[in-house]
Short mmCIF file of C-alpha atoms and ligand atoms in Angstrom, two decimals:
data_model
loop_
_atom_site.label_atom_id
_atom_site.label_comp_id
_atom_site.label_asym_id
_atom_site.label_seq_id
_atom_site.Cartn_x
_atom_site.Cartn_y
_atom_site.Cartn_z
CA MET A 1 38.12 -55.34 259.59
CA GLY A 2 39.10 -58.99 259.38
CA LYS A 3 39.45 -61.01 262.57
CA GLY A 4 42.83 -62.47 263.44
CA LYS A 5 42.74 -66.15 262.56
CA ASN A 6 44.96 -68.85 264.00
CA VAL A 7 45.80 -71.36 261.29
CA THR A 8 47.74 -73.74 263.48
CA SER A 9 46.95 -75.15 266.87
CA ASP A 10 50.36 -76.47 267.82
CA THR A 11 52.86 -74.13 269.37
CA VAL A 12 56.40 -75.15 268.56
CA ALA A 13 58.70 -74.55 271.49
CA PRO A 14 61.87 -72.63 270.66
CA THR A 15 64.96 -74.76 270.61
CA GLY A 16 68.32 -73.47 271.84
CA ARG A 17 68.91 -69.74 271.81
CA ALA A 18 65.84 -67.54 271.59
CA PRO A 19 65.40 -66.10 268.09
CA ILE A 20 66.10 -62.38 267.72
CA ALA A 21 62.58 -61.69 266.54
CA ARG A 22 60.01 -63.89 268.26
CA ALA A 23 56.79 -62.35 266.95
CA ILE A 24 56.72 -60.77 263.50
CA LEU A 25 53.92 -58.97 261.71
CA ILE A 26 54.14 -58.59 257.92
CA THR A 27 51.71 -56.43 255.91
CA GLY A 28 51.50 -57.27 252.22
CA ALA A 29 52.23 -60.88 253.15
CA THR A 30 50.21 -62.04 250.12
CA GLY A 31 52.53 -60.16 247.75
CA GLY A 32 55.65 -61.39 246.01
CA ILE A 33 58.10 -59.92 248.53
CA GLY A 34 55.85 -60.37 251.59
CA ALA A 35 55.31 -64.09 250.97
CA GLU A 36 59.04 -64.70 250.61
CA LEU A 37 59.64 -62.76 253.82
CA ALA A 38 57.11 -64.99 255.58
CA TYR A 39 58.90 -68.14 254.35
CA HIS A 40 62.27 -66.65 255.29
CA TYR A 41 61.22 -65.99 258.87
CA ALA A 42 59.05 -69.11 259.33
CA ALA A 43 60.80 -71.26 261.92
CA PRO A 44 60.09 -73.06 265.18
CA GLY A 45 59.71 -70.61 268.05
CA ARG A 46 58.45 -67.83 265.78
CA THR A 47 54.98 -66.38 265.59
CA LEU A 48 54.06 -64.85 262.25
CA VAL A 49 51.12 -62.51 261.92
CA LEU A 50 50.39 -62.21 258.20
CA TRP A 51 48.21 -59.45 256.79
CA GLY A 52 46.84 -59.29 253.25
CA ARG A 53 43.62 -59.06 251.29
CA ASN A 54 43.54 -62.16 249.10
CA PRO A 55 42.12 -64.92 251.35
CA GLN A 56 43.36 -67.84 249.25
CA ARG A 57 46.93 -66.50 249.05
CA LEU A 58 46.85 -65.79 252.78
CA ALA A 59 45.76 -69.35 253.54
CA ASP A 60 48.37 -70.88 251.19
CA ILE A 61 51.24 -68.77 252.54
CA ALA A 62 50.16 -69.45 256.13
CA ALA A 63 50.04 -73.20 255.47
CA ARG A 64 53.51 -73.23 253.92
CA SER A 65 54.92 -71.13 256.77
CA THR A 66 53.32 -73.48 259.30
CA THR A 67 55.06 -76.49 257.74
CA ARG A 68 58.35 -74.70 258.46
CA GLY A 69 57.50 -74.70 262.17
CA ALA A 70 56.13 -71.21 262.70
CA LYS A 71 52.93 -70.48 264.56
CA VAL A 72 50.90 -68.46 262.06
CA PHE A 73 47.98 -66.06 262.38
CA THR A 74 46.38 -64.35 259.39
CA ARG A 75 44.30 -61.25 258.96
CA GLN A 76 42.37 -60.24 255.87
CA ILE A 77 42.37 -56.48 255.87
CA ASP A 78 42.21 -53.51 253.51
CA LEU A 79 44.76 -50.89 254.50
CA ARG A 80 42.78 -48.11 252.84
CA ASP A 81 40.80 -48.14 256.10
CA GLY A 82 43.43 -46.73 258.44
CA ASP A 83 41.21 -46.75 261.54
CA ALA A 84 40.38 -50.43 261.05
CA ALA A 85 44.06 -51.18 260.51
CA LEU A 86 45.01 -49.42 263.74
CA ALA A 87 42.33 -51.28 265.70
CA ALA A 88 43.48 -54.59 264.21
CA PHE A 89 47.07 -53.78 265.03
CA GLU A 90 46.22 -53.05 268.69
CA GLU A 91 44.50 -56.45 268.85
CA ASP A 92 47.42 -58.33 267.28
CA ASP A 93 50.04 -56.48 269.31
CA ALA A 94 48.18 -57.19 272.56
CA ALA A 95 47.93 -60.87 271.63
CA HIS A 96 51.49 -61.41 270.40
CA ALA A 97 53.76 -58.61 271.76
CA LEU A 98 55.24 -58.02 268.30
CA ASP A 99 58.97 -57.40 268.26
CA LEU A 100 59.44 -56.99 264.48
CA VAL A 101 56.90 -55.25 262.25
CA ILE A 102 57.49 -55.23 258.49
CA LEU A 103 55.23 -52.81 256.64
CA GLY A 104 55.45 -54.07 253.08
CA ALA A 105 51.98 -53.66 251.55
CA GLY A 106 51.95 -51.27 248.66
CA LEU A 107 50.40 -50.40 245.34
CA SER A 108 51.73 -48.69 242.29
CA ASP A 109 50.14 -46.88 239.41
CA ILE A 110 51.45 -45.25 236.29
CA GLN A 111 49.71 -42.45 234.43
CA GLY A 112 48.50 -43.59 231.01
CA PRO A 113 50.20 -42.04 227.95
CA ASP A 114 47.00 -40.16 227.04
CA ASP A 115 46.24 -38.97 230.58
CA MET A 116 47.16 -35.50 231.77
CA THR A 117 46.96 -36.58 235.43
CA GLU A 118 46.56 -39.70 237.54
CA ASP A 119 43.09 -40.80 238.65
CA PRO A 120 42.27 -38.87 241.90
CA GLY A 121 40.50 -41.86 243.49
CA LYS A 122 43.50 -44.10 242.86
CA VAL A 123 45.82 -41.41 244.19
CA LEU A 124 43.87 -41.38 247.45
CA GLY A 125 43.97 -45.19 247.80
CA LEU A 126 47.65 -45.27 247.02
CA ALA A 127 48.43 -42.53 249.55
CA LEU A 128 46.56 -44.48 252.24
CA VAL A 129 48.11 -47.88 251.51
CA ASN A 130 51.66 -46.70 250.77
CA TYR A 131 52.02 -43.86 253.24
CA ALA A 132 49.26 -42.89 255.69
CA THR A 133 48.39 -46.31 257.10
CA PRO A 134 52.00 -47.58 257.30
CA ILE A 135 53.21 -44.53 259.24
CA ALA A 136 50.25 -44.82 261.63
CA LEU A 137 50.94 -48.56 262.10
CA ALA A 138 54.65 -47.90 262.61
CA THR A 139 53.80 -45.38 265.31
CA ALA A 140 51.44 -47.81 267.03
CA ALA A 141 54.13 -50.50 266.83
CA ALA A 142 56.78 -48.19 268.30
CA ARG A 143 54.53 -47.34 271.26
CA GLY A 144 54.11 -50.98 272.20
CA MET A 145 57.77 -51.78 271.62
CA ILE A 146 58.96 -48.84 273.73
CA LYS A 147 56.78 -50.05 276.62
CA ARG A 148 58.28 -53.54 276.28
CA GLY A 149 61.88 -52.30 276.04
CA GLY A 150 62.52 -52.28 272.28
CA GLY A 151 61.89 -53.75 268.87
CA GLN A 152 62.33 -53.26 265.14
CA ILE A 153 60.24 -51.78 262.37
CA ALA A 154 60.95 -52.07 258.65
CA LEU A 155 59.19 -49.93 256.06
CA ILE A 156 59.34 -51.00 252.44
CA GLY A 157 59.82 -47.93 250.27
CA SER A 158 61.29 -47.88 246.78
CA VAL A 159 64.13 -46.39 244.80
CA ALA A 160 61.30 -44.46 243.12
CA GLY A 161 61.17 -42.40 246.32
CA SER A 162 64.41 -40.70 245.25
CA TYR A 163 62.97 -39.29 242.01
CA GLU A 164 60.08 -36.97 241.23
CA LEU A 165 58.61 -39.32 238.59
CA PRO A 166 56.18 -37.28 236.43
CA PHE A 167 54.32 -40.43 235.29
CA ALA A 168 53.98 -41.75 238.87
CA ALA A 169 53.76 -38.67 241.07
CA SER A 170 51.64 -40.37 243.75
CA TYR A 171 53.81 -43.51 243.94
CA SER A 172 57.17 -41.72 243.98
CA SER A 173 55.99 -39.14 246.51
CA SER A 174 54.41 -41.79 248.77
CA LYS A 175 57.73 -43.64 248.90
CA SER A 176 59.67 -40.41 249.36
CA GLY A 177 57.38 -39.50 252.28
CA LEU A 178 57.84 -42.94 253.78
CA ALA A 179 61.62 -42.54 253.58
CA PHE A 180 61.49 -39.18 255.31
CA PHE A 181 59.23 -40.60 258.00
CA ALA A 182 61.60 -43.53 258.56
CA LYS A 183 64.48 -41.10 258.99
CA ALA A 184 62.68 -38.78 261.40
CA ALA A 185 60.90 -41.44 263.44
CA GLY A 186 63.98 -43.66 263.48
CA LEU A 187 65.99 -40.82 264.97
CA SER A 188 63.41 -40.33 267.70
CA TRP A 189 62.65 -43.96 268.56
CA ARG A 190 66.23 -45.22 268.49
CA GLN A 191 66.76 -43.47 271.83
CA HIS A 192 64.10 -45.78 273.27
CA GLY A 193 65.36 -49.04 271.76
CA VAL A 194 63.21 -49.13 268.62
CA PHE A 195 65.17 -49.41 265.36
CA VAL A 196 63.68 -48.40 262.03
CA THR A 197 64.95 -49.73 258.70
CA LEU A 198 63.87 -48.17 255.41
CA ILE A 199 64.14 -50.64 252.55
CA ALA A 200 64.36 -49.18 249.03
CA PRO A 201 64.21 -51.94 246.40
CA GLY A 202 64.88 -51.48 242.69
CA PHE A 203 63.02 -53.90 240.40
CA VAL A 204 61.88 -57.09 242.12
CA ASP A 205 60.24 -59.86 240.09
CA THR A 206 56.72 -59.75 241.57
CA PRO A 207 53.25 -59.01 240.16
CA MET A 208 53.88 -55.30 240.81
CA SER A 209 56.85 -55.00 238.47
CA GLN A 210 55.56 -57.68 236.06
CA ARG A 211 52.83 -55.20 235.10
CA LEU A 212 55.39 -52.71 233.84
CA GLU A 213 56.03 -52.40 230.14
CA GLY A 214 59.67 -52.07 229.21
CA PRO A 215 62.93 -53.21 230.73
CA ARG A 216 63.43 -53.94 234.43
CA PRO A 217 67.18 -53.41 234.86
CA PHE A 218 69.07 -55.30 237.58
CA LEU A 219 65.95 -57.39 238.33
CA VAL A 220 66.11 -59.28 241.65
CA SER A 221 64.01 -62.36 242.47
CA ALA A 222 61.44 -62.04 245.27
CA LYS A 223 63.34 -64.65 247.25
CA GLY A 224 66.62 -62.77 246.80
CA ALA A 225 64.90 -59.55 247.84
CA ALA A 226 63.52 -61.16 251.01
CA ARG A 227 66.97 -62.49 251.92
CA ARG A 228 68.55 -59.03 251.47
CA ILE A 229 65.77 -57.31 253.38
CA ALA A 230 66.06 -59.72 256.31
CA ARG A 231 69.83 -59.19 256.38
CA ALA A 232 69.44 -55.40 256.51
CA ILE A 233 66.91 -55.77 259.33
CA ALA A 234 69.20 -58.12 261.27
CA ARG A 235 71.99 -55.54 260.93
CA LYS A 236 69.63 -52.79 262.10
CA GLN A 237 70.54 -50.73 259.03
CA ARG A 238 68.83 -47.34 258.93
CA ASP A 239 68.29 -47.58 255.20
CA TYR A 240 69.07 -50.14 252.57
CA THR A 241 68.86 -49.67 248.80
CA PHE A 242 69.29 -52.69 246.54
CA PRO A 243 70.57 -53.81 244.15
CA TRP A 244 73.66 -51.62 244.47
CA PRO A 245 73.60 -49.96 240.99
CA PHE A 246 70.57 -48.00 242.17
CA LYS A 247 72.57 -46.64 245.10
CA VAL A 248 75.29 -45.51 242.68
CA LEU A 249 72.68 -43.95 240.39
CA GLU A 250 71.21 -42.04 243.33
CA VAL A 251 74.61 -40.48 244.07
CA LEU A 252 75.32 -39.70 240.38
CA VAL A 253 71.93 -38.11 239.81
CA ARG A 254 72.63 -35.61 242.60
CA LEU A 255 75.39 -34.18 240.40
CA VAL A 256 73.03 -33.48 237.49
CA PRO A 257 71.80 -29.85 237.27
CA GLY A 258 68.08 -29.39 238.08
CA ARG A 259 66.88 -28.41 234.59
CA LEU A 260 68.67 -31.32 232.95
CA ARG A 261 67.28 -33.69 235.58
CA GLU A 262 63.76 -32.49 234.78
CA ARG A 263 64.30 -32.97 231.03
CA ILE A 264 65.55 -36.53 231.60
CA LEU A 265 62.63 -37.37 233.90
CA LEU A 266 60.11 -36.07 231.34
CA LYS A 267 61.67 -38.24 228.63
CA LEU A 268 61.32 -41.47 230.66
CA ALA A 269 58.56 -43.54 229.08
CA VAL A 270 57.15 -46.22 231.33
CA GLY A 271 53.92 -48.06 230.66
CA GLN A 272 51.79 -50.48 232.58
CA LYS A 273 49.92 -53.53 231.26
CA ASP A 274 46.62 -53.68 233.12
CA ARG A 275 45.15 -50.32 233.98
CA ALA A 276 42.36 -51.61 236.27
N1 NAP B 1 58.27 -55.28 242.91
C1 NAP B 1 59.05 -54.24 242.77
O1 NAP B 1 59.74 -54.08 241.74
C2 NAP B 1 59.15 -53.22 243.88
C3 NAP B 1 60.12 -52.21 243.75
C4 NAP B 1 60.23 -51.25 244.74
C5 NAP B 1 59.40 -51.30 245.85
N2 NAP B 1 58.47 -52.28 245.96
C6 NAP B 1 57.61 -52.26 247.15
O2 NAP B 1 57.65 -53.52 247.79
C7 NAP B 1 56.42 -53.74 248.48
C8 NAP B 1 55.89 -55.14 248.14
O3 NAP B 1 55.57 -55.14 246.75
P1 NAP B 1 55.56 -56.45 245.84
O4 NAP B 1 56.55 -56.26 244.78
O5 NAP B 1 55.62 -57.67 246.70
O6 NAP B 1 54.12 -56.27 245.16
P2 NAP B 1 52.87 -57.24 245.05
O7 NAP B 1 53.30 -58.63 244.77
O8 NAP B 1 51.97 -56.54 244.11
O9 NAP B 1 52.25 -57.21 246.53
C9 NAP B 1 51.60 -56.08 247.05
C10 NAP B 1 51.06 -56.41 248.42
O10 NAP B 1 50.39 -55.27 248.95
C11 NAP B 1 49.08 -55.68 249.38
N3 NAP B 1 48.09 -54.62 249.21
C12 NAP B 1 47.88 -53.85 248.12
N4 NAP B 1 46.83 -53.05 248.34
C13 NAP B 1 46.38 -53.32 249.58
C14 NAP B 1 45.31 -52.83 250.38
N5 NAP B 1 44.47 -51.89 249.94
N6 NAP B 1 45.16 -53.33 251.63
C15 NAP B 1 45.98 -54.29 252.09
N7 NAP B 1 47.00 -54.80 251.40
C16 NAP B 1 47.20 -54.32 250.15
C17 NAP B 1 48.72 -56.84 248.46
O11 NAP B 1 47.68 -57.58 249.04
P3 NAP B 1 46.66 -58.48 248.15
O12 NAP B 1 47.46 -59.05 247.02
O13 NAP B 1 46.20 -59.54 249.11
O14 NAP B 1 45.60 -57.57 247.68
C18 NAP B 1 50.06 -57.56 248.41
O15 NAP B 1 50.22 -58.34 249.56
C19 NAP B 1 55.49 -52.61 248.08
O16 NAP B 1 55.45 -51.63 249.10
C20 NAP B 1 56.15 -52.03 246.84
O17 NAP B 1 55.85 -50.66 246.64
C21 NAP B 1 58.32 -53.24 245.00
#
């Protein structure tokens, strides 16, 4: 477990009206979307707690966020270790009284064309990073927020969570599970002042989608994605799918008979560049 690290010594006093979210934790802050979210929220009066694995990216993103006036703490952590993540969260929550937690870390994998199944080891890692650890962290966050009178949690899912993708069974099911969790937990916690937002992006131009072979329709920039995500959080939306054609597709696909849907899904050919 990495220790929380303060990368700035000067606390910037809030000016004027208190910001809606004072202390924000972002997992996957070293990723394309996470970094842009950090820059979006970086402002005087805000504390950002940034989690990631890549130490250089963490330091760079923290430095840039600090220049925008935020007080920034970083934590290098691997979310495959759920117990360590929970312990780290308790530490950060006790130190900063987090009022917005964005769980954005994630990994994707696509079955190779010659493989009959995904790699079981990778499936386990993906399930931990995309589903098990985020739902445990969300629950820990909700506990603290309920005690303090409220807060917000955003989980970054995917439009892939709406489809049983045969070439990415672990990814699509992890995001589907996350969506179901967001719905169920959101229903429960809302009564106690904690609002959950499930974000379901289509293709966003980050290292994750850059590895895909083939077209990335309706591609959104990471900066554009961060802006949309922050807007959905500010509006306390229960779920938010973007860009909008994917929402339309989701509705249309429901009208397709099951057998035909399966045939279409089996015909989808998606590849991935590096298969590390
Ligand atoms: N890009 C898209 O088209 C797209 C579409 C739909 C949904 N999403 C979702 O959006 C979220 C952000 O993805 P992105 O596009 O920004 O991808 P990205 O640039 O590849 O970033 C992934 C982030 O997850 C972190 N991460 C991965 N494995 C981890 C682990 N074991 N422990 C801790 N952190 C780990 C990475 O940390 P390090 O780099 O430091 O290892 C990085 O910060 C993900 O949940 C993804 O599923 C993305």
